Coordinates of C-alpha atoms in Angstrom, one line a residue:
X1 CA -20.7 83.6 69.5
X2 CA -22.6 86.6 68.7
X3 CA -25.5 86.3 66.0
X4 CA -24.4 89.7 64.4
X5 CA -20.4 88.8 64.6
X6 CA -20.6 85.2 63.1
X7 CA -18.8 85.2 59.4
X8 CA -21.7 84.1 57.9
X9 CA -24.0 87.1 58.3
X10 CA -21.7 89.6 58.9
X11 CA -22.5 91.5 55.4
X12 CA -26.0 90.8 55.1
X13 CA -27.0 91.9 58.8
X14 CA -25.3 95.7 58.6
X15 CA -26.6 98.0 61.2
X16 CA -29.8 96.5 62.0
X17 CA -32.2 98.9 63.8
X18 CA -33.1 95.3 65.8
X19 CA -31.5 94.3 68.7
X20 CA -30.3 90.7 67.5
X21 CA -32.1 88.1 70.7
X22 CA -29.5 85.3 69.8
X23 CA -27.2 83.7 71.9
X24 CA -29.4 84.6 74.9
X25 CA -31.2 82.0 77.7
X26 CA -34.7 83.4 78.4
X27 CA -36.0 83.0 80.9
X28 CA -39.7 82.9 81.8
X29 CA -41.2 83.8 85.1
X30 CA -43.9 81.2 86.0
X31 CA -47.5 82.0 86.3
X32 CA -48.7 80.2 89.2
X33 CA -52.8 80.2 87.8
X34 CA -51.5 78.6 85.0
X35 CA -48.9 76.0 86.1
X36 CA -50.1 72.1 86.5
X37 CA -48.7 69.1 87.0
X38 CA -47.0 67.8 83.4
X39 CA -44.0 67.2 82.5
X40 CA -43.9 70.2 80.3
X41 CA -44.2 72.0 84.1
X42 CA -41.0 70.3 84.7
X43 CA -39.4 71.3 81.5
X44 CA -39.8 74.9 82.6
X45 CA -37.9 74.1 85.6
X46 CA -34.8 73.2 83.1
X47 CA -32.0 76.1 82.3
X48 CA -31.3 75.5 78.9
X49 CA -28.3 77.5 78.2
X50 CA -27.1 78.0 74.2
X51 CA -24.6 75.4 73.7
X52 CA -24.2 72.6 71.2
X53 CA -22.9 69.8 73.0
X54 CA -26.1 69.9 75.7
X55 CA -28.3 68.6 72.7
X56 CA -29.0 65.2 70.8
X57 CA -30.8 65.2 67.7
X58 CA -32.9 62.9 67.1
X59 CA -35.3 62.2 63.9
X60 CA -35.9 65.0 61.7
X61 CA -40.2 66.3 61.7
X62 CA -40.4 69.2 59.3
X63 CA -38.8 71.0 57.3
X64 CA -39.4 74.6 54.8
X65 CA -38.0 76.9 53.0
X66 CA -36.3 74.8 50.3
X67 CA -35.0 72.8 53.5
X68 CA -32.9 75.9 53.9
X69 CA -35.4 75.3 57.6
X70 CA -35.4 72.2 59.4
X71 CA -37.0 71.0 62.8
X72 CA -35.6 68.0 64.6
X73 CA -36.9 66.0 68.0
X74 CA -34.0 66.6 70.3
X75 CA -33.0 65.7 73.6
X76 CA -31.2 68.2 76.0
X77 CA -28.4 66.5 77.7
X78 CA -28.4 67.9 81.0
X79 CA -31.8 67.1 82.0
X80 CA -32.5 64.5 79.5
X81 CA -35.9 66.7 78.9
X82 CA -37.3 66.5 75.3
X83 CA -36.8 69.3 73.2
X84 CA -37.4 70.3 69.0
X85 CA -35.0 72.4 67.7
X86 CA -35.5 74.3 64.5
X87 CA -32.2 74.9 62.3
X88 CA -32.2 77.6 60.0
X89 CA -29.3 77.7 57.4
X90 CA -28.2 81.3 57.5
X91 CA -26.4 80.8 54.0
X92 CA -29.3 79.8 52.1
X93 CA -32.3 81.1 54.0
X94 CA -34.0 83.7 51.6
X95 CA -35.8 85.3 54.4
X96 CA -33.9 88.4 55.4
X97 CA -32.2 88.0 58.9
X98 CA -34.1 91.1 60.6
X99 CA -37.3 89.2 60.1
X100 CA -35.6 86.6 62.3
X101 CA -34.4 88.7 64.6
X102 CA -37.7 90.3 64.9
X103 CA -39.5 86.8 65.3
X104 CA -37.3 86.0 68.2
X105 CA -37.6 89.4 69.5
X106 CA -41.4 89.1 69.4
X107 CA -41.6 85.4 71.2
X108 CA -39.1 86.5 74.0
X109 CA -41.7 89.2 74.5
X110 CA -45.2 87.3 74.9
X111 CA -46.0 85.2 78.1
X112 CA -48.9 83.5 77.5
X113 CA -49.3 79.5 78.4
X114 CA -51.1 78.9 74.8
X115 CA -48.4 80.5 72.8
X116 CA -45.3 78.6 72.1
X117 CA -41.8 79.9 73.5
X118 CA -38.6 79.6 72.6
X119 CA -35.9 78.2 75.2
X120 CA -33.0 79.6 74.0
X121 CA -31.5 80.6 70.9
X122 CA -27.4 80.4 69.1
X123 CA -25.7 79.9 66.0
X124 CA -23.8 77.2 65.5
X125 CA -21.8 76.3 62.2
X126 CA -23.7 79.0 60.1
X127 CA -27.2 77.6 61.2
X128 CA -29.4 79.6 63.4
X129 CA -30.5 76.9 66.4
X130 CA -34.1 77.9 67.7
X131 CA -34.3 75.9 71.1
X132 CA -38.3 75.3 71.5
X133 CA -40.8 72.6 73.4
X134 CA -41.5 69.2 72.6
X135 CA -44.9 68.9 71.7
X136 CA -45.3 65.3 71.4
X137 CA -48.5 65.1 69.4
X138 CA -47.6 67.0 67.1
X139 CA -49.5 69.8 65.2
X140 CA -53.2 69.3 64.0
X141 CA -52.0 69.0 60.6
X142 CA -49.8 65.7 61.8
X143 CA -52.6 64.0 63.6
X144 CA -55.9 64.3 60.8
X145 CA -52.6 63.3 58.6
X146 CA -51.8 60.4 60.8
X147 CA -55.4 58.9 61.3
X148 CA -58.0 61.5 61.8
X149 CA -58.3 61.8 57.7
X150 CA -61.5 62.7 57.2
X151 CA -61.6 65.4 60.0
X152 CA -61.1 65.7 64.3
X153 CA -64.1 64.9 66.1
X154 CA -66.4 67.9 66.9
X155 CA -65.8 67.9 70.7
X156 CA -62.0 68.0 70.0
X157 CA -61.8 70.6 67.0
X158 CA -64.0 72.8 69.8
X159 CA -61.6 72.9 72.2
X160 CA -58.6 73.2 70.0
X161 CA -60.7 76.3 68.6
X162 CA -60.9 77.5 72.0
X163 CA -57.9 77.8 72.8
X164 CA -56.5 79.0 69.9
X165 CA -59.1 82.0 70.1
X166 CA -57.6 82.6 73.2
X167 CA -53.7 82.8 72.1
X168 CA -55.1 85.1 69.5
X169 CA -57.3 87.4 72.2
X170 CA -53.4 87.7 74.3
X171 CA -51.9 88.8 70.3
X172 CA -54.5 91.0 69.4
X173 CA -54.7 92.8 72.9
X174 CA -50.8 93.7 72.3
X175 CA -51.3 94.7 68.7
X176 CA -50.1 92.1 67.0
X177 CA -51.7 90.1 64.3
X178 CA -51.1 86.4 63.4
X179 CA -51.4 86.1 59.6
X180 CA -51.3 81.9 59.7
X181 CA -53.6 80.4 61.7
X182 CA -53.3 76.8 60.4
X183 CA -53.6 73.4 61.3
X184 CA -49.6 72.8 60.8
X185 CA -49.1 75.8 63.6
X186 CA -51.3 74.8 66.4
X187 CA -49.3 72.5 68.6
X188 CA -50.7 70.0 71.0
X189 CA -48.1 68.8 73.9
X190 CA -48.1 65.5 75.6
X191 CA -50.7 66.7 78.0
X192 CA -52.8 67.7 76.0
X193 CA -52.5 71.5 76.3
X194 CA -52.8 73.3 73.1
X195 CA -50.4 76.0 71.6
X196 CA -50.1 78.6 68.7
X197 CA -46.7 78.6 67.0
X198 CA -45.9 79.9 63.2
X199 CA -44.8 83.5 64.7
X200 CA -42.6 84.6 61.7
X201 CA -45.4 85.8 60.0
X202 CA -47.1 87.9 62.4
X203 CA -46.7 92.1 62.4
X204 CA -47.4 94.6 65.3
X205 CA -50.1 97.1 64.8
X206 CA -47.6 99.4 67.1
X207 CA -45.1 101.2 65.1
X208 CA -43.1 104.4 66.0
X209 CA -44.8 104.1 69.4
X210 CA -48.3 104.6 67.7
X211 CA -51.3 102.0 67.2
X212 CA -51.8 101.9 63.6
X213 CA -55.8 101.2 62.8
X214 CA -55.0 99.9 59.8
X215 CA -52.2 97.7 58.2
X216 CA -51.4 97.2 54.7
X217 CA -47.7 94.8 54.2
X218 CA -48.4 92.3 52.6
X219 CA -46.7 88.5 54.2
X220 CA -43.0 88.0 52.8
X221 CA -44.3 83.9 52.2
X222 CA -47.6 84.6 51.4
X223 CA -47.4 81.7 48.8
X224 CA -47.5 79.2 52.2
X225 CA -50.5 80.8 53.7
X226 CA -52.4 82.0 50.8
X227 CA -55.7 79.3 51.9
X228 CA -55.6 80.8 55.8
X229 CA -55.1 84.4 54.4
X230 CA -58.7 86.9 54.1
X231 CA -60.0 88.5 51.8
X232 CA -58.6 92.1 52.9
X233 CA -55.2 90.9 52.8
X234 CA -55.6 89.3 49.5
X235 CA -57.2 92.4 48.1
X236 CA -53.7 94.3 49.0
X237 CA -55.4 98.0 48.4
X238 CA -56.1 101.0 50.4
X239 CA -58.3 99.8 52.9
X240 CA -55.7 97.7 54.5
X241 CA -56.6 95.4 57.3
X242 CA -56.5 94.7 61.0
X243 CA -56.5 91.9 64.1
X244 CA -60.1 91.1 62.4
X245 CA -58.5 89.3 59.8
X246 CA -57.1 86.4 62.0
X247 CA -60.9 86.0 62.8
X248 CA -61.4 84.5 59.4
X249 CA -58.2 82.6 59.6
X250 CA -60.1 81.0 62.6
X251 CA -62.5 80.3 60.1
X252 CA -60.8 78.4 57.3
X253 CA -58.8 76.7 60.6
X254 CA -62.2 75.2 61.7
X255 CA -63.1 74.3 57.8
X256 CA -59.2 72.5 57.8
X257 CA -59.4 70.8 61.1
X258 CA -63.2 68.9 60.4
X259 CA -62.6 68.3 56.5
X260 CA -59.0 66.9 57.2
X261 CA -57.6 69.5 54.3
X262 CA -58.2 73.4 54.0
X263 CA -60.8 74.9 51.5
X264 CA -59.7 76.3 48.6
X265 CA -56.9 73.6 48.5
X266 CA -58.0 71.8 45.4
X267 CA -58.2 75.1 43.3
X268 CA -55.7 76.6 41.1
X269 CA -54.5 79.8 43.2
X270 CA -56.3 82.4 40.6
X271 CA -59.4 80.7 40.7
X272 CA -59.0 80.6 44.7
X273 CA -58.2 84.3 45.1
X274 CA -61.0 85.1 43.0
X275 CA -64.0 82.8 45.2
X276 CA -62.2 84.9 48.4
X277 CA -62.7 88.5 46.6
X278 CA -66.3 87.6 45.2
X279 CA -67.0 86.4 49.2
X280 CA -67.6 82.4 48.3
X281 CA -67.4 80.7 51.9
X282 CA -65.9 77.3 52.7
X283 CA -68.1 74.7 54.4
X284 CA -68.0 71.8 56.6
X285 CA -68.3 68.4 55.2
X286 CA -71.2 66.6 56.8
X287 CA -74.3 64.9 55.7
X288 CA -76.4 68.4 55.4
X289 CA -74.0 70.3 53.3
X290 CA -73.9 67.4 50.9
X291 CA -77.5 67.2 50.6
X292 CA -77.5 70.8 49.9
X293 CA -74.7 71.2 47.5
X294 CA -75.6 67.5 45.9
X295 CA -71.8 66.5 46.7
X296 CA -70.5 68.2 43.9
X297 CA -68.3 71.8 43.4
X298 CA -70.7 74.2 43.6
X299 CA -71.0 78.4 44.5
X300 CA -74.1 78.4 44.5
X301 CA -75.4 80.8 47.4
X302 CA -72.0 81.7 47.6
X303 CA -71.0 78.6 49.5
X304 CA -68.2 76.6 48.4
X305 CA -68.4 72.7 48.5
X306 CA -66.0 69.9 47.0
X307 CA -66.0 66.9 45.3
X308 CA -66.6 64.2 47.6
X309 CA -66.3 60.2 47.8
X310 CA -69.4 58.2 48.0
X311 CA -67.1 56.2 50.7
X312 CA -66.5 59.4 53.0
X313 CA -67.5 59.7 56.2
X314 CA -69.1 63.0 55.5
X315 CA -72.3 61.4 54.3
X316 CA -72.7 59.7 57.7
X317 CA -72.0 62.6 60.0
X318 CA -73.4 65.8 61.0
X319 CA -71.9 68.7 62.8
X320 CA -74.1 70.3 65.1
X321 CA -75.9 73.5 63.8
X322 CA -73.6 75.3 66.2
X323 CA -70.8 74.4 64.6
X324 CA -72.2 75.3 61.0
X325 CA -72.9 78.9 62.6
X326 CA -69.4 79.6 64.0
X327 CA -67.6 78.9 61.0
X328 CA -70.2 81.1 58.5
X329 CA -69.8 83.8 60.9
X330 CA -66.0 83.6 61.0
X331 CA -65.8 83.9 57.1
X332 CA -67.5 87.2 56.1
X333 CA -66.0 88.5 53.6
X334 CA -66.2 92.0 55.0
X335 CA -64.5 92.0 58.4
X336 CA -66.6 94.3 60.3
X337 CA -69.4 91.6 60.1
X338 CA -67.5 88.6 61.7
X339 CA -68.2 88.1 65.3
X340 CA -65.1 89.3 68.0
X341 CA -63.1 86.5 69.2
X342 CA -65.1 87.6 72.7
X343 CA -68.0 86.5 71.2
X344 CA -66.6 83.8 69.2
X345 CA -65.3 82.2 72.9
X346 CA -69.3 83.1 73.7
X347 CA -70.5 81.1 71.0
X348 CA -72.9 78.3 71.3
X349 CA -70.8 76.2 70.1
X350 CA -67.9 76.9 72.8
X351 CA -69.4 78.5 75.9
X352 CA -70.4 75.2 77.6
X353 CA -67.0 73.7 76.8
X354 CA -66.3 73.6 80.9
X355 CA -63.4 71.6 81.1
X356 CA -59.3 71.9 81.1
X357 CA -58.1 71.0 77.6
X358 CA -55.8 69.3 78.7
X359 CA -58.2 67.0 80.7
X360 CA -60.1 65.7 77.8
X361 CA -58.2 66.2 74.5
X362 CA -56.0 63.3 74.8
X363 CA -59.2 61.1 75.0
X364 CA -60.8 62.7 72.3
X365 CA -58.0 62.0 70.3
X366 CA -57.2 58.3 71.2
X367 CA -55.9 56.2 69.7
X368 CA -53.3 58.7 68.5
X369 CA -50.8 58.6 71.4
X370 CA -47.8 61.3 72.2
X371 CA -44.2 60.4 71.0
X372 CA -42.6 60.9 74.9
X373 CA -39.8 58.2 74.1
X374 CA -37.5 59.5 71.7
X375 CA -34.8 57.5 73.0
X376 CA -35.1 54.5 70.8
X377 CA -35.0 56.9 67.6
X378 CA -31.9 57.0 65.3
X379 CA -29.8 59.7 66.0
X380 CA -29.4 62.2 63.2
X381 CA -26.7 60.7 60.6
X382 CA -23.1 62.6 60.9
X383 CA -23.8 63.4 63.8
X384 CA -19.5 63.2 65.1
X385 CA -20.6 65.9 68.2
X386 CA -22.7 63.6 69.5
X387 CA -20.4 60.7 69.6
X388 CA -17.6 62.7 70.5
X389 CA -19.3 63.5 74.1
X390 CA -21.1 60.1 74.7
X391 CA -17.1 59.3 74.7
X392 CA -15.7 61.7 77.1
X393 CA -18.7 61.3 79.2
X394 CA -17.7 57.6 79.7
X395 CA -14.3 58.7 81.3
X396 CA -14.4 58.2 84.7
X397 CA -11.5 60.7 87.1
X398 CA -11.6 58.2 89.4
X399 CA -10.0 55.4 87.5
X400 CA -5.7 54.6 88.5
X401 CA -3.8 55.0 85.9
X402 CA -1.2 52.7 85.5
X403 CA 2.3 53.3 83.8

């Protein structure tokens, strides 16, 4: 059934000026310099074609919007491959339906291996089915959430950086800007390879066939992203802003990922919009900046600290001096100051990172293991499909029948 023809949309969409991308398998031509051997490799091998019946659901993983948005691990039938599948109510979503359209639009458009993709896409019972990799760590958020706490370790958070930067160096070279680089949309599969998801927020520099130098919407969900978000943005006024804004993003990302929670995150919003505009920068929690700030709130210098447990592990560590540099020169407040993400990727603190992430994440991040075994999960409640073709699947043609 045809996105733009289902009941349940049919007098909100109108004539959308967007093509509507739903109900379509995409298809994704491999990239031999990138391929390896994983089972994600495998995965890309697998025609997933936009049908109910060829997918389980499994436990449910996140969920937004007023739940009107709702991700579930999933298993597709067929292949018996792990897949999540976001569900998107179409009768209660408040987002309006050309931003989805434009979000899948946009993701069937990028081919980049550090970028997540979308399978395949359908409505099904007036909910939107977004048919996407399993990544079976998790997001950043889950794992300092899980047992990381008080931060990643250094050596991890560097190459998670890395590769972020260079999802965001394939974006910016096509004129499109992220808007929400957090913790909750980089993805980590059970490889170890990292991706960049949280697309719906993103806007193209391109309009009308031209390459706008400056932008000035301001994100419909702002309220979600408001910590990742710079200055320029926040300011909303004439000067507008462009791709150098994801740079500080990068920033606050770094901050999030070694702290275990983003700066700004303990302040009322109007107090946090105005440390942003008067250019207070976030810092990372380790033995020197404690010292320095005396462990307490503080702006002095324009640096911006936090109340901190005598118990935390920030007294006993230290970040390297590297480190401290990359994130102050992500988070100028005026953008022309902060380093390119070329030289960002040139940095000290990431330039001798030699290695595949994918061959030395999963160690830094032990003991947290991948979820590949969804198998013993409940299956989602109510769900009658499911049962309905575990049934018909244990008819055999070959059995006599006898009368």
């Amino acid at each position: 059934m045809s996105f733009l023809h289902c009941a349940c949309t049919k007098a909100r969409v109108g004539d959308s000026p967007v093509s509507a991308p739903f109900d379509r398998d995409l298809q994704y031509p491999s990239n031999e310099n990138q391929l390896e051997a994983s089972p994600e490799n495998n995965a890309e091998m697998v025609k997933y074609e936009p049908n109910r019946s060829h997918y389980t659901l499994y436990s449910l993983i996140g969920h937004g919007f007023c739940d009107a948005v709702t991700v579930y691990l999933a298993k597709h039938r067929p292949s018996g491959t792990n897949v999540a599948i976001k569900k998107i109510d179409l009768e209660n979503i408040f987002t309006d339906i050309a931003d989805l359209q434009k979000e899948i639009a946009l993701v069937q458009q990028l081919q980049h291996d550090k970028i997540l993709k979308f399978y395949t896409t359908f409505v099904y019972d007036h909910e939107l089915w977004i048919i996407m990799p399993f990544m079976a760590y998790g997001s950043c958020k889950d794992i300092f959430h899980a047992y990381f706490t008080s931060g990643l370790p250094e050596q991890a958070i560097a190459y998670i950086l890395r590769d972020t930067i260079k999802s965001l160096e394939y974006l910016h070279s096509r004129g499109i800007i992220h808007r929400a680089v957090k913790a909750s949309h980089v993805l980590i599969s059970a490889s170890g390879t990292v991706q960049l998801s949280g697309l719906h927020n993103a806007l193209s520099m391109i309009q009308s066939g031209k390459r706008l130098r400056r932008l000035h919407d301001y994100p419909a969900a702002a309220i979600n992203i408001l910590l990742w978000l710079s200055p320029e943005i926040l300011e909303q006024n004439m000067a507008g802003y462009d791709t150098r804004s994801d740079i500080y993003s990068i920033g606050i990302l770094a901050c999030e990922l070694a702290n275990g929670y983003a700066p700004f995150a303990d302040m009322p919003v109007t107090q946090m919009l105005l440390a942003k505009l008067n250019g207070t920068k976030p810092v990372l929690l380790d033995s020197r900046t404690i010292i320095e700030f005396g462990g307490v709130h503080s702006t002095m210098s324009n640096r911006l600290s936090t109340n901190i447990a005598k118990e935390s592990p920030a007294y006993t560590r230290t970040f390297s001096y590297a480190f401290h540099n990359f994130v102050d020169m992500c988070l100028e407040k005026e953008a022309h100051m902060r380093l390119p993400l070329s030289s960002l990727l040139n940095h000290a603190f990431l330039k001798n990172l030699r290695k595949n992430t994918a061959d030395i994440l999963p160690g830094l991040l032990h003991p947290v293991t991948p979820l590949t075994d969804i198998s013993k999960l409940p299956k989602q409640d109510g769900s009658e499909m499911d049962e309905l073709i575990d049934a018909t699947e244990d008819i055999s043609i070959e059995d006599k029948w006898i009368f």
